[in-house]
Short mmCIF file of C-alpha atoms in Angstrom, two decimals:
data_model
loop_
_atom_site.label_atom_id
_atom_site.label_comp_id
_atom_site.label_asym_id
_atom_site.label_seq_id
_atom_site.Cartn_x
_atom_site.Cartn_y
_atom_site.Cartn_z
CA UNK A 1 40.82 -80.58 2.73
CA UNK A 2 42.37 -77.15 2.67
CA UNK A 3 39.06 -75.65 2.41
CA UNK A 4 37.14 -77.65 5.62
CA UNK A 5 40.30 -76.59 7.70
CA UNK A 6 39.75 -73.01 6.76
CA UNK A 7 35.93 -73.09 7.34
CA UNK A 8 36.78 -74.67 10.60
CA UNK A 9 39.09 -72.08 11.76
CA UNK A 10 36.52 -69.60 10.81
CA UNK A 11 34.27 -71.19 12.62
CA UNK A 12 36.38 -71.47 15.71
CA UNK A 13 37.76 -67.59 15.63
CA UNK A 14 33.93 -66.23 15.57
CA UNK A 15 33.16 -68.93 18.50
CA UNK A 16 36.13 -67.11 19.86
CA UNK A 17 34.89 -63.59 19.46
CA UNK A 18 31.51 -64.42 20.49
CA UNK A 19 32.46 -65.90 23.62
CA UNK A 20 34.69 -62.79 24.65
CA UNK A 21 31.69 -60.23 23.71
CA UNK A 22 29.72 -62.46 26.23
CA UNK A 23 32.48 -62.18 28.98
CA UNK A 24 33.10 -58.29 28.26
CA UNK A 25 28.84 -58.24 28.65
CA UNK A 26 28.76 -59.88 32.06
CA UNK A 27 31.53 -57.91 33.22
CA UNK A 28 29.81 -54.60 32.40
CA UNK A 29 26.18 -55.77 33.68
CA UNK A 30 28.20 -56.87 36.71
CA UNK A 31 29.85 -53.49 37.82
CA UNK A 32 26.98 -51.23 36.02
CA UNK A 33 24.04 -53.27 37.99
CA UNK A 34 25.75 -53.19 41.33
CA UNK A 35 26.45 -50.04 41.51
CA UNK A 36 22.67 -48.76 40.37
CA UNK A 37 21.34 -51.14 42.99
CA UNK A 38 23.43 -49.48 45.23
CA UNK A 39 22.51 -45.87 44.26
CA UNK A 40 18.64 -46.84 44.10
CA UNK A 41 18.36 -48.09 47.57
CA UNK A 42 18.98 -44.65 48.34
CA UNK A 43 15.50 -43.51 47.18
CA UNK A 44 12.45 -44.45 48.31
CA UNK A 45 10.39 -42.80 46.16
CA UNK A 46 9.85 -42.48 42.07
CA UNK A 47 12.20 -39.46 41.28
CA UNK A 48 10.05 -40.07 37.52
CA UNK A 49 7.21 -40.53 35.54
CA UNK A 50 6.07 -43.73 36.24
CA UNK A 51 4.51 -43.90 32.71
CA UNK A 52 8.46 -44.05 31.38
CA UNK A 53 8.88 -47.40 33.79
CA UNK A 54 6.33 -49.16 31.05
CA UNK A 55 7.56 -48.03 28.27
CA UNK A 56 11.33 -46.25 27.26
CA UNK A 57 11.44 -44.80 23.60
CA UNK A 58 13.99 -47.92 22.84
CA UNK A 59 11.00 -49.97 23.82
CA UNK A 60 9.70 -52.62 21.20
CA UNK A 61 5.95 -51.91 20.11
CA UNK A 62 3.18 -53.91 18.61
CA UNK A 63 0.43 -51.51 17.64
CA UNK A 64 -0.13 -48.10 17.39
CA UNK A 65 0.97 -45.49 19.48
CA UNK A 66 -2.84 -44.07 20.34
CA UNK A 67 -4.46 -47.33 21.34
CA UNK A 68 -6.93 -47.35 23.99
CA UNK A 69 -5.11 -50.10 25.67
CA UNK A 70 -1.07 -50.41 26.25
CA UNK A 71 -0.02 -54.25 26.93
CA UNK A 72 3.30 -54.06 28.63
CA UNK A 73 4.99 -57.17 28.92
CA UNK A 74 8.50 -57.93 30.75
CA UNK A 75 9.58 -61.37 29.65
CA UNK A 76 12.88 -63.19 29.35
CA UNK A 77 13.55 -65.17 26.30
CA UNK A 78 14.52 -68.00 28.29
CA UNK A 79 11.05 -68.17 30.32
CA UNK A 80 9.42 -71.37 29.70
CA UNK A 81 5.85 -69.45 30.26
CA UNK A 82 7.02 -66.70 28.00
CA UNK A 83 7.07 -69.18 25.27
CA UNK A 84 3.86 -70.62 25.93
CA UNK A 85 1.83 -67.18 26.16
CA UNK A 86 3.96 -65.90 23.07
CA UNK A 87 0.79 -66.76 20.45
CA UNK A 88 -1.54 -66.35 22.79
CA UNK A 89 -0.51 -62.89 22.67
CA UNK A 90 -0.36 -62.64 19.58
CA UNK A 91 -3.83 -63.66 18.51
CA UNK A 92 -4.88 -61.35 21.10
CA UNK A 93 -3.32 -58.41 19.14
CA UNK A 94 -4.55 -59.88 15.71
CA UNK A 95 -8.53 -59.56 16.87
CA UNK A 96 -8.24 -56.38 18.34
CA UNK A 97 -5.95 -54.76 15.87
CA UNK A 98 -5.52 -50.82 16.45
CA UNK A 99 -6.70 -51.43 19.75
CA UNK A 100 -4.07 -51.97 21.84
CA UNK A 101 -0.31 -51.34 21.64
CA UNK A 102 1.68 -54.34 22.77
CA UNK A 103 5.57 -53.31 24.51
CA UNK A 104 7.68 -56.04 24.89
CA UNK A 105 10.60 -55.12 27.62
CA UNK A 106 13.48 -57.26 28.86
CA UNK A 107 13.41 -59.23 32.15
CA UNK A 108 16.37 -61.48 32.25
CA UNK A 109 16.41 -63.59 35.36
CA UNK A 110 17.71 -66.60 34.42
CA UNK A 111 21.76 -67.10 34.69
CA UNK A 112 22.88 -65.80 31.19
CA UNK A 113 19.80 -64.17 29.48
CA UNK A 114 21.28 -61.13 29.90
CA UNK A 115 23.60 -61.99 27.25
CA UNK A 116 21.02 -63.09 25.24
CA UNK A 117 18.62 -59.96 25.13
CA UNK A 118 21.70 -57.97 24.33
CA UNK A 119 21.93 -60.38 21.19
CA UNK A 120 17.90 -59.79 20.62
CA UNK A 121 18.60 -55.49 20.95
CA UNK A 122 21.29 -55.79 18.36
CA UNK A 123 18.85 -57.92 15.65
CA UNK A 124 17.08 -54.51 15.63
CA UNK A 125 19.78 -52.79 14.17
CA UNK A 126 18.48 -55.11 11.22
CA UNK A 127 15.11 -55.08 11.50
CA UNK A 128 14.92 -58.56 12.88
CA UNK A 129 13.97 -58.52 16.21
CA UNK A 130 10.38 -59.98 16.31
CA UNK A 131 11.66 -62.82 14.01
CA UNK A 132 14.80 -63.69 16.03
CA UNK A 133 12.70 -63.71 19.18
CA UNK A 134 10.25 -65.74 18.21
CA UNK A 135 13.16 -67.96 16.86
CA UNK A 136 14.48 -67.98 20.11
CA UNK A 137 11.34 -69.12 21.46
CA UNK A 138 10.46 -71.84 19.02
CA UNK A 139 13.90 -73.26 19.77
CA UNK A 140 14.08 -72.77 23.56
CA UNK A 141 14.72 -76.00 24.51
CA UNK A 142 18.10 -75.60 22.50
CA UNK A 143 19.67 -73.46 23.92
CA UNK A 144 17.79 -72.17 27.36
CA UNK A 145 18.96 -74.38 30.76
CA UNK A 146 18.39 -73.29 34.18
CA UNK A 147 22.09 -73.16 35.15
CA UNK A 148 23.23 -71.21 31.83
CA UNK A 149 22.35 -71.41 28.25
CA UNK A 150 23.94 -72.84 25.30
CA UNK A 151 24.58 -69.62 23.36
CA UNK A 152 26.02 -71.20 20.56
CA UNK A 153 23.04 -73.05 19.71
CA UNK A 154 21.25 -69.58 19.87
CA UNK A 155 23.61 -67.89 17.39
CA UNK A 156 23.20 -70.36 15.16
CA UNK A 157 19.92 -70.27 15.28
CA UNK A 158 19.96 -66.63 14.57
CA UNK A 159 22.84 -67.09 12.05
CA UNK A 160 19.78 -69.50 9.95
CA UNK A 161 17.41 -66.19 9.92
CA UNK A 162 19.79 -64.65 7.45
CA UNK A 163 20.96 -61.78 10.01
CA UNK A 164 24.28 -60.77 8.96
CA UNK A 165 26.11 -62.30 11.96
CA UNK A 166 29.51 -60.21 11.39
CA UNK A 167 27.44 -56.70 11.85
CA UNK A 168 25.39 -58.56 14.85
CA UNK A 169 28.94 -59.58 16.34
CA UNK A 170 30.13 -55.75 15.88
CA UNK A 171 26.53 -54.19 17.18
CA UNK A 172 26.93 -56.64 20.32
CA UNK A 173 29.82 -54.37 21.26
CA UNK A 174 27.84 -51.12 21.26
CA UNK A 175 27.60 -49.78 24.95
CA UNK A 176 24.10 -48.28 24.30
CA UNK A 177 22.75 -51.59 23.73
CA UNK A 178 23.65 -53.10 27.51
CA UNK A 179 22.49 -49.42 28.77
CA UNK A 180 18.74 -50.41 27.33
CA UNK A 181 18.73 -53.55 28.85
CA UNK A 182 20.00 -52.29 32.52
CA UNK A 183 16.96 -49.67 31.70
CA UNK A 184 14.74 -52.18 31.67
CA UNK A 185 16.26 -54.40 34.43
CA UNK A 186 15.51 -50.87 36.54
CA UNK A 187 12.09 -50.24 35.58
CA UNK A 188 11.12 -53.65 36.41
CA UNK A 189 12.10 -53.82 39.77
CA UNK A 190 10.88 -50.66 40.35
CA UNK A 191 7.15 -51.85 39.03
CA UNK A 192 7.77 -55.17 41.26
CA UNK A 193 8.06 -57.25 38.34
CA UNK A 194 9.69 -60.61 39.44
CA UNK A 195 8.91 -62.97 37.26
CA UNK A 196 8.21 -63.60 34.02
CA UNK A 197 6.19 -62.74 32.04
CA UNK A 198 4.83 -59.91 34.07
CA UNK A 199 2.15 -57.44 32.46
CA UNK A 200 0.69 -54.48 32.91
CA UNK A 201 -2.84 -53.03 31.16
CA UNK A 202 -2.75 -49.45 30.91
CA UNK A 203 -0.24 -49.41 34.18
CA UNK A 204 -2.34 -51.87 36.03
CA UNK A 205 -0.55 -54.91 36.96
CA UNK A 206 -2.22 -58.39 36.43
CA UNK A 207 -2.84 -59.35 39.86
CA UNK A 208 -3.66 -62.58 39.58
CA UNK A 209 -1.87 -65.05 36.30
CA UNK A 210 -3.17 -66.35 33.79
CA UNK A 211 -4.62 -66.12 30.21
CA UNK A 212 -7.99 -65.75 31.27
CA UNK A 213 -7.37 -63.29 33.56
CA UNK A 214 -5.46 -61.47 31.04
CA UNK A 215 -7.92 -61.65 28.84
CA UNK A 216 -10.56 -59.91 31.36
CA UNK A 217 -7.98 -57.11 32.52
CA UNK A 218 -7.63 -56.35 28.58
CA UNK A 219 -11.22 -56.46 28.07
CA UNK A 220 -12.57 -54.19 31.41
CA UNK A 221 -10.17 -51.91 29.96
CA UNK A 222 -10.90 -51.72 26.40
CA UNK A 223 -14.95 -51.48 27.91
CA UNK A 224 -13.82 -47.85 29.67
#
């Protein structure tokens, strides 16, 4: 009995933590985003290479650095349609392997995934961010709601990957990791990337969605 009680209380003190890393995470994107959207409304113009809006060196890559075609995708890990396209994508990568160079940037516009890709930059401090975002996708309907997600539900489902969730809760703290994310937030606004999943072959946006067209754009370029 004295046992469950303690494994409850455990449980209860890392809810605890959890939830104030969250809070401490949406104060900082609040007062770091408003006051870059403020300072970027100041310039009309790039000010940088626009090649560094598609992909930062913190970027997540599929592929090899030299391949003829660069797949840039900004997705959120709550996007219903990011899900879906997830293994199209990547059979599209497995028959064309060494061709093209897939980067995978954050794009969280629903209410609370910005919490969650800070979770997803801190699995790569343990090499385990592909798994735990395709985790995150499998078991979308979990967690992911269109007025806030369950983030419990998505730390446990992380927690059953075998990441060591004490070093994820300490990584969540790093500042470095929210200063990625508000990176990417930047770049994709700058690029007009709304919604998700947005992508862009070799800097060219797709115009129109869908797989198909996808497809093409990746092909006509690959046929250059």
């Amino acid at each position: 009995m004295a046992n469950k009680n303690n494994n409850n209380t455990v449980m209860q003190n890392k809810t605890m933590i959890v939830i104030s890393i969250i809070i401490l995470i949406g104060i900082f994107f609040g007062m770091k985003y408003t006051y870059n959207q403020s300072q970027n409304n100041k310039t009309v113009t790039l000010s940088e290479n626009q090649s560094v809006l598609f992909k930062r060196d913190s970027s997540f890559t599929i592929g090899p650095d030299n391949a003829k075609v660069q797949l840039v995708e900004y997705f959120d890990p709550a996007c219903e349609t990011c899900s879906q396209f997830h293994p199209y994508i990547k059979d599209i990568l497995e028959k064309n392997k060494d061709k093209i160079q897939l980067v995978l940037r954050y794009a969280p516009l629903h209410k609370d995934s910005d919490k969650v890709v800070v979770m997803l930059e801190a699995t790569k401090k343990q090499d385990m961010f592909l798994e735990s975002l395709e985790a995150s996708f499998k078991t979308q309907r979990n967690w992911a709601g269109h007025n806030g997600h369950n983030l419990n539900n998505l730390w446990g489902t992380l927690s059953d990957l075998g990441l060591d969730m004490d070093k994820l809760l300490e990584d969540m703290k790093d500042p470095e990791l929210m200063k990625i994310v508000i990176q990417d937030i930047e770049d994709g606004r700058k690029l007009g990337a709304t919604k998700t999943p947005s992508y862009y072959v070799n800097g060219k946006p797709l115009q129109q969605f869908g797989l198909q067209n996808l497809k093409d754009l990746i092909q006509s370029e690959m046929d250059k």
